Coordinates of C-alpha atoms and ligand atoms in Angstrom, one line a residue:
M1 CA 11.8 18.7 -57.0
V2 CA 15.1 20.1 -57.9
V3 CA 18.4 18.1 -57.9
V4 CA 21.4 20.3 -57.2
M5 CA 24.6 18.9 -58.7
K6 CA 28.0 19.3 -57.1
Q7 CA 30.6 21.8 -58.3
G8 CA 32.6 19.8 -60.8
A9 CA 29.8 17.3 -61.6
T10 CA 30.5 15.8 -65.1
E11 CA 28.2 15.8 -68.1
A12 CA 27.9 12.0 -67.6
D13 CA 26.7 12.6 -64.0
I14 CA 24.1 15.1 -65.2
E15 CA 22.9 12.8 -67.9
Q16 CA 22.6 9.9 -65.4
V17 CA 20.2 12.0 -63.3
C18 CA 18.2 13.1 -66.4
S19 CA 17.9 9.5 -67.7
K20 CA 16.7 8.2 -64.3
V21 CA 14.0 10.9 -64.3
R22 CA 12.9 10.1 -67.9
N23 CA 12.8 6.3 -67.1
A24 CA 10.5 7.1 -64.2
G25 CA 8.1 8.9 -66.6
G26 CA 9.1 12.5 -65.8
E27 CA 10.9 15.3 -67.6
A28 CA 14.2 16.8 -66.6
F29 CA 15.3 20.4 -67.3
V30 CA 19.0 21.2 -66.9
S31 CA 20.0 24.7 -65.8
R32 CA 23.7 25.5 -65.8
G33 CA 24.9 28.1 -63.4
T34 CA 28.4 29.4 -63.0
V35 CA 29.0 27.3 -59.9
H36 CA 26.2 24.7 -59.7
T37 CA 24.1 23.0 -62.3
V38 CA 20.6 22.2 -61.2
V39 CA 18.1 19.7 -62.7
G40 CA 14.4 20.6 -62.4
L41 CA 12.1 17.6 -62.3
V42 CA 8.6 17.8 -63.8
G43 CA 6.0 15.1 -63.2
D44 CA 4.3 13.3 -60.4
T45 CA 6.9 13.5 -57.6
A46 CA 5.7 10.2 -56.1
R47 CA 7.4 8.6 -59.1
F48 CA 10.8 10.1 -58.2
Q49 CA 10.7 9.1 -54.6
A50 CA 12.3 5.7 -55.3
I51 CA 15.3 7.3 -57.1
P52 CA 18.3 7.5 -54.7
F53 CA 19.4 10.9 -56.1
T54 CA 21.8 11.7 -53.3
Q55 CA 23.7 8.5 -53.9
L56 CA 24.3 9.2 -57.6
P57 CA 27.7 10.5 -58.5
G58 CA 27.9 14.3 -58.8
V59 CA 24.7 15.0 -56.9
D60 CA 25.0 17.5 -54.0
H61 CA 21.4 17.6 -52.6
V62 CA 17.7 17.5 -53.5
I63 CA 15.2 20.3 -52.8
Q64 CA 11.6 19.4 -52.4
I65 CA 9.4 22.1 -53.9
G66 CA 5.9 20.7 -53.4
K67 CA 4.5 19.7 -50.0
P68 CA 5.3 16.2 -48.8
Y69 CA 1.5 15.7 -48.4
K70 CA -1.0 16.2 -51.1
M71 CA -4.5 14.8 -50.3
V72 CA -4.8 16.6 -46.9
S73 CA -3.3 19.8 -48.3
R74 CA -5.2 22.9 -49.1
D75 CA -3.4 23.1 -52.5
L76 CA -5.5 20.2 -53.6
H77 CA -8.6 21.1 -51.7
P78 CA -8.8 24.8 -50.9
A79 CA -12.2 24.7 -49.0
A80 CA -12.3 23.5 -45.4
T81 CA -13.7 20.0 -44.9
T82 CA -16.4 19.1 -42.4
V83 CA -16.2 15.6 -41.0
K84 CA -19.4 14.1 -39.6
V85 CA -19.1 12.0 -36.4
G86 CA -22.4 10.3 -36.1
P87 CA -24.9 13.2 -36.5
T88 CA -22.3 15.8 -35.3
P89 CA -20.5 17.9 -38.0
V90 CA -16.9 18.8 -37.0
G91 CA -15.6 21.7 -39.1
R92 CA -15.3 25.4 -39.5
D93 CA -19.0 26.2 -39.5
T94 CA -19.7 25.3 -35.9
F95 CA -17.6 24.8 -32.8
T96 CA -17.7 21.3 -31.3
I97 CA -17.2 20.3 -27.7
I98 CA -16.1 16.7 -27.2
A99 CA -16.0 15.6 -23.5
G100 CA -16.1 12.6 -21.3
P101 CA -13.9 10.4 -19.1
C102 CA -10.3 9.7 -20.0
A103 CA -10.9 6.1 -19.4
V104 CA -14.2 4.1 -18.9
E105 CA -13.9 2.6 -15.4
S106 CA -17.4 1.4 -14.7
E107 CA -20.9 1.7 -16.0
E108 CA -21.8 4.2 -13.3
Q109 CA -18.7 6.4 -13.7
A110 CA -19.1 6.4 -17.5
M111 CA -22.8 7.3 -17.4
I112 CA -22.3 10.1 -14.8
C113 CA -19.5 11.6 -17.0
T114 CA -21.5 11.2 -20.2
K115 CA -24.5 13.1 -18.8
A116 CA -22.2 15.8 -17.4
A117 CA -20.6 16.1 -20.9
K118 CA -23.9 16.4 -22.6
A119 CA -25.3 18.9 -20.0
A120 CA -22.2 21.1 -20.7
G121 CA -22.9 21.2 -24.4
A122 CA -20.8 18.3 -25.7
T123 CA -22.0 16.8 -28.9
I124 CA -19.5 13.9 -29.0
L125 CA -18.5 11.6 -26.1
R126 CA -15.0 10.6 -25.5
G127 CA -14.1 7.5 -23.4
D128 CA -11.3 5.0 -23.8
V129 CA -11.2 1.3 -23.2
Y130 CA -7.6 0.6 -24.4
K131 CA -5.3 3.0 -22.6
P132 CA -1.7 3.5 -23.8
R133 CA -0.1 4.0 -20.4
T134 CA 3.5 5.1 -19.8
S135 CA 3.8 2.5 -17.0
P136 CA 2.8 -1.2 -17.6
Y137 CA 1.5 -1.2 -14.0
S138 CA -1.1 1.5 -14.7
F139 CA -4.7 0.8 -15.5
Q140 CA -4.9 -0.4 -19.1
G141 CA -8.6 0.0 -19.8
L142 CA -11.7 -2.3 -19.7
G143 CA -11.4 -3.5 -23.2
E144 CA -14.6 -5.2 -24.6
R145 CA -16.6 -4.5 -21.4
G146 CA -15.8 -0.8 -21.9
L147 CA -17.1 -0.9 -25.4
E148 CA -20.4 -2.3 -24.2
I149 CA -20.6 0.5 -21.6
L150 CA -19.9 3.2 -24.2
T151 CA -22.6 1.7 -26.4
E152 CA -25.0 2.0 -23.6
C153 CA -24.0 5.6 -22.9
R154 CA -24.6 6.5 -26.5
R155 CA -28.0 4.7 -26.4
E156 CA -29.0 6.7 -23.3
T157 CA -27.8 10.1 -24.4
G158 CA -27.6 10.0 -28.2
L159 CA -24.0 11.2 -28.2
P160 CA -21.8 9.7 -30.8
I161 CA -18.6 8.1 -29.4
I162 CA -14.9 8.5 -30.1
I163 CA -12.6 5.7 -28.9
E164 CA -8.8 5.3 -29.1
I165 CA -7.3 2.2 -30.6
V166 CA -3.7 1.2 -30.0
D167 CA -3.3 -1.8 -32.2
V168 CA -4.1 -3.0 -35.7
S169 CA -6.0 -6.0 -34.3
Q170 CA -8.6 -3.6 -32.7
V171 CA -9.4 -1.6 -35.9
A172 CA -12.2 -3.7 -37.4
H173 CA -14.1 -4.2 -34.2
V174 CA -13.8 -0.7 -32.9
A175 CA -14.8 0.7 -36.3
E176 CA -18.1 -1.3 -35.9
V177 CA -18.8 0.1 -32.5
A178 CA -17.4 3.7 -32.5
D179 CA -18.6 6.7 -34.5
C180 CA -15.0 7.9 -34.7
I181 CA -11.7 6.1 -34.2
R182 CA -8.9 8.0 -32.4
I183 CA -5.2 7.5 -33.0
G184 CA -3.3 8.8 -29.9
T185 CA -0.1 10.7 -29.6
R186 CA 2.0 7.6 -29.1
N187 CA 0.8 5.9 -32.2
A188 CA 0.6 9.0 -34.4
Q189 CA 3.5 7.6 -36.5
N190 CA 2.5 3.9 -36.3
F191 CA 2.2 3.8 -40.1
E192 CA 0.7 0.3 -40.2
L193 CA -2.0 1.4 -37.9
L194 CA -2.6 4.6 -39.9
K195 CA -2.9 2.5 -43.1
E196 CA -5.3 0.2 -41.5
V197 CA -7.7 2.9 -40.3
G198 CA -7.4 4.4 -43.7
L199 CA -9.2 1.4 -45.0
T200 CA -12.2 1.8 -42.8
A201 CA -15.3 3.9 -43.5
K202 CA -15.3 5.6 -40.1
P203 CA -13.9 9.1 -39.3
V204 CA -10.5 9.1 -37.7
M205 CA -9.1 11.6 -35.2
L206 CA -5.4 11.9 -35.5
K207 CA -3.6 13.4 -32.5
R208 CA -0.3 15.1 -33.0
G209 CA 2.6 13.0 -31.8
L210 CA 4.6 14.1 -28.7
A211 CA 7.5 15.3 -30.8
M212 CA 6.1 15.6 -34.2
T213 CA 6.6 18.6 -36.5
I214 CA 3.4 19.8 -38.2
D215 CA 4.8 18.5 -41.5
E216 CA 5.2 15.0 -40.0
W217 CA 1.7 15.3 -38.5
L218 CA 0.2 16.1 -41.9
Q219 CA 2.2 13.3 -43.6
A220 CA 0.7 10.9 -41.0
A221 CA -2.7 12.1 -42.0
E222 CA -1.8 11.6 -45.6
Y223 CA -1.2 7.9 -44.8
I224 CA -4.9 7.6 -43.8
A225 CA -6.2 9.7 -46.7
Q226 CA -4.1 7.8 -49.2
R227 CA -5.9 4.6 -48.4
G228 CA -9.2 6.1 -49.2
N229 CA -10.4 7.6 -45.9
S230 CA -10.4 11.4 -46.0
E231 CA -12.7 11.8 -42.9
I232 CA -9.9 12.9 -40.7
I233 CA -9.9 15.3 -37.7
L234 CA -6.6 16.6 -36.5
C235 CA -6.1 17.1 -32.7
E236 CA -3.3 19.3 -31.2
R237 CA -2.7 17.9 -27.7
G238 CA 0.6 19.6 -26.7
I239 CA 4.1 18.7 -27.6
R240 CA 7.1 17.7 -25.5
T241 CA 9.4 20.6 -24.7
F242 CA 11.9 21.5 -22.0
E243 CA 9.2 22.9 -19.7
P244 CA 8.1 20.7 -16.9
A245 CA 5.5 23.0 -15.3
T246 CA 2.8 21.6 -17.7
R247 CA 2.6 18.0 -18.8
N248 CA 3.2 19.2 -22.4
T249 CA 3.3 22.6 -24.2
L250 CA 0.1 23.4 -25.9
D251 CA 1.0 24.6 -29.4
L252 CA -1.9 26.8 -30.4
A253 CA 0.1 28.3 -33.2
G254 CA 0.6 24.8 -34.5
M255 CA -3.1 24.3 -34.5
A256 CA -3.5 27.4 -36.6
V257 CA -0.7 26.4 -39.0
A258 CA -2.4 23.0 -39.4
Q259 CA -5.7 24.7 -40.3
H260 CA -3.9 26.9 -42.7
E261 CA -2.0 24.1 -44.5
S262 CA -4.7 21.5 -44.4
H263 CA -8.4 21.5 -45.3
L264 CA -9.1 19.1 -42.4
P265 CA -10.8 20.2 -39.2
V266 CA -8.4 20.8 -36.3
I267 CA -9.4 20.6 -32.7
V268 CA -7.5 21.1 -29.4
D269 CA -7.2 18.8 -26.4
P270 CA -6.3 21.1 -23.5
S271 CA -6.6 18.4 -20.9
H272 CA -3.7 16.2 -22.1
A273 CA -1.7 19.3 -23.0
V274 CA -1.6 20.8 -19.6
G275 CA -2.3 17.9 -17.2
K276 CA -3.6 20.2 -14.5
R277 CA -7.3 21.0 -13.9
H278 CA -6.9 24.7 -13.3
L279 CA -5.2 25.3 -16.6
V280 CA -7.7 23.3 -18.7
G281 CA -10.4 26.0 -18.8
P282 CA -8.1 28.9 -19.8
M283 CA -6.4 26.9 -22.6
A284 CA -9.8 25.7 -23.9
L285 CA -11.0 29.3 -24.1
A286 CA -7.7 30.3 -25.8
A287 CA -8.3 27.5 -28.3
V288 CA -11.8 28.8 -29.2
A289 CA -10.4 32.4 -29.5
A290 CA -7.6 31.1 -31.7
G291 CA -10.1 29.6 -34.1
A292 CA -9.9 25.9 -33.4
D293 CA -12.8 23.8 -34.7
G294 CA -13.4 22.2 -31.3
V295 CA -12.0 21.1 -28.0
M296 CA -11.8 17.7 -26.3
I297 CA -11.9 17.7 -22.5
D298 CA -11.6 15.1 -19.8
V299 CA -14.4 15.0 -17.2
H300 CA -14.6 12.9 -14.0
H301 CA -17.2 13.1 -11.2
D302 CA -14.6 11.9 -8.6
P303 CA -11.1 12.8 -10.0
E304 CA -9.3 11.6 -6.8
T305 CA -10.3 8.1 -7.4
A306 CA -9.9 8.2 -11.2
L307 CA -7.9 5.3 -12.7
C308 CA -6.4 7.6 -15.3
D309 CA -5.5 11.3 -15.6
G310 CA -7.6 12.4 -12.5
P311 CA -5.5 15.6 -11.9
Q312 CA -6.6 17.1 -15.3
A313 CA -10.2 16.0 -15.2
L314 CA -12.9 18.7 -14.7
L315 CA -15.7 18.0 -12.3
P316 CA -19.2 18.1 -13.9
S317 CA -19.9 21.5 -12.4
E318 CA -16.6 22.9 -13.8
M319 CA -17.4 21.4 -17.2
A320 CA -20.8 23.0 -17.2
A321 CA -19.3 26.4 -16.3
L322 CA -16.6 26.0 -19.0
G323 CA -19.3 25.0 -21.6
K324 CA -21.0 28.3 -21.0
Q325 CA -17.7 30.3 -21.3
I326 CA -16.8 28.5 -24.5
A327 CA -20.2 29.4 -26.0
A328 CA -19.7 33.0 -24.9
V329 CA -16.3 33.2 -26.6
A330 CA -17.6 31.5 -29.7
A331 CA -20.5 33.9 -29.9
A332 CA -18.2 36.9 -29.5
L333 CA -16.4 35.6 -32.6
G334 CA -19.6 35.0 -34.5
R335 CA -19.1 31.3 -34.4
E336 CA -22.1 29.0 -33.8
M337 CA -21.9 26.1 -31.4
N338 CA -22.7 22.6 -32.4
V339 CA -26.0 21.5 -30.7
Ligands
PEP1 C1 -6.3 10.6 -24.3 O1 -6.9 11.4 -25.0 O2 -6.8 9.9 -23.4 C2 -4.9 10.3 -24.6 C3 -4.3 9.2 -24.2 O3 -4.3 11.3 -25.3 P1 -2.8 11.4 -25.9 O4 -2.8 10.3 -27.0 O5 -2.9 12.8 -26.5 O6 -1.9 11.3 -24.8
MN2 MN1 -5.8 10.5 -20.7

């Protein structure tokens, strides 16, 4: 960190900055320029966060040199991490397909979609029981009954399950049932929820918030890692832009930046990014080609009657065809598929 003093800052102002740094256990180095004097701070930057530098007399601004996240950064951990979801490794060695219904609606619906996901090459099942809906009048999920259905789907197919939670009160119970907990886009900066899942021993998938910068996304992941849980998978799911033709704008470059900055696996959810069935396949293939570590795709056997996100759900036959195309693109890049 560097503290830049105002033109005309007095010696007393500079000394006050230095003494605050020393009191926090750091070292301060003063460099006097013709216009500005700067104070370089050496030591654990976390110790300096509590010092209100910009409110001290004579201080102009503060420049952060290190990244605002550490544990999830490649600086600390250069090699890519693989996160195990049940028996499925998610990481850079193999490409992972996660598929299933947006929401669990009934035992029959969930089982059909689970089998379709598995047949298409998925090695993790998605299915939600607590749905964070924009409208309070929309289907909110089956709750506990849905968890029982997902457990049955796992028993029947062997696929590990990933489930979204929307509240701190659900963490402990869902962590017992699920193989991976998901934090959705709307809760990606719910810091109390992030801290709570950071205390569990289950992997966490963290979606990018609707309007989050990549830095903010990685800082959200840092909340989880800081509490002791480094089993984190990042998921790019589109961000809010001015373009209404798609539900969101899929930021594939953002996926690649996250992979570059962080050692965590990064996957892509094309379904929630585009919101339209015919665009899901092309964006999933683009994600594979761009080097994502996996994709997560909505499947429904009867999308017209789906209680949630029907327009973006692939039919089982479409999912099967896409599974083959994904494997072909991965093979062309020398990337093995998860099996
Ligand atoms: C979902 O995956 O079902 C979902 C609600 O996604 P998001 O949080 O990205 O909107
Ligand atoms: Mn959905």
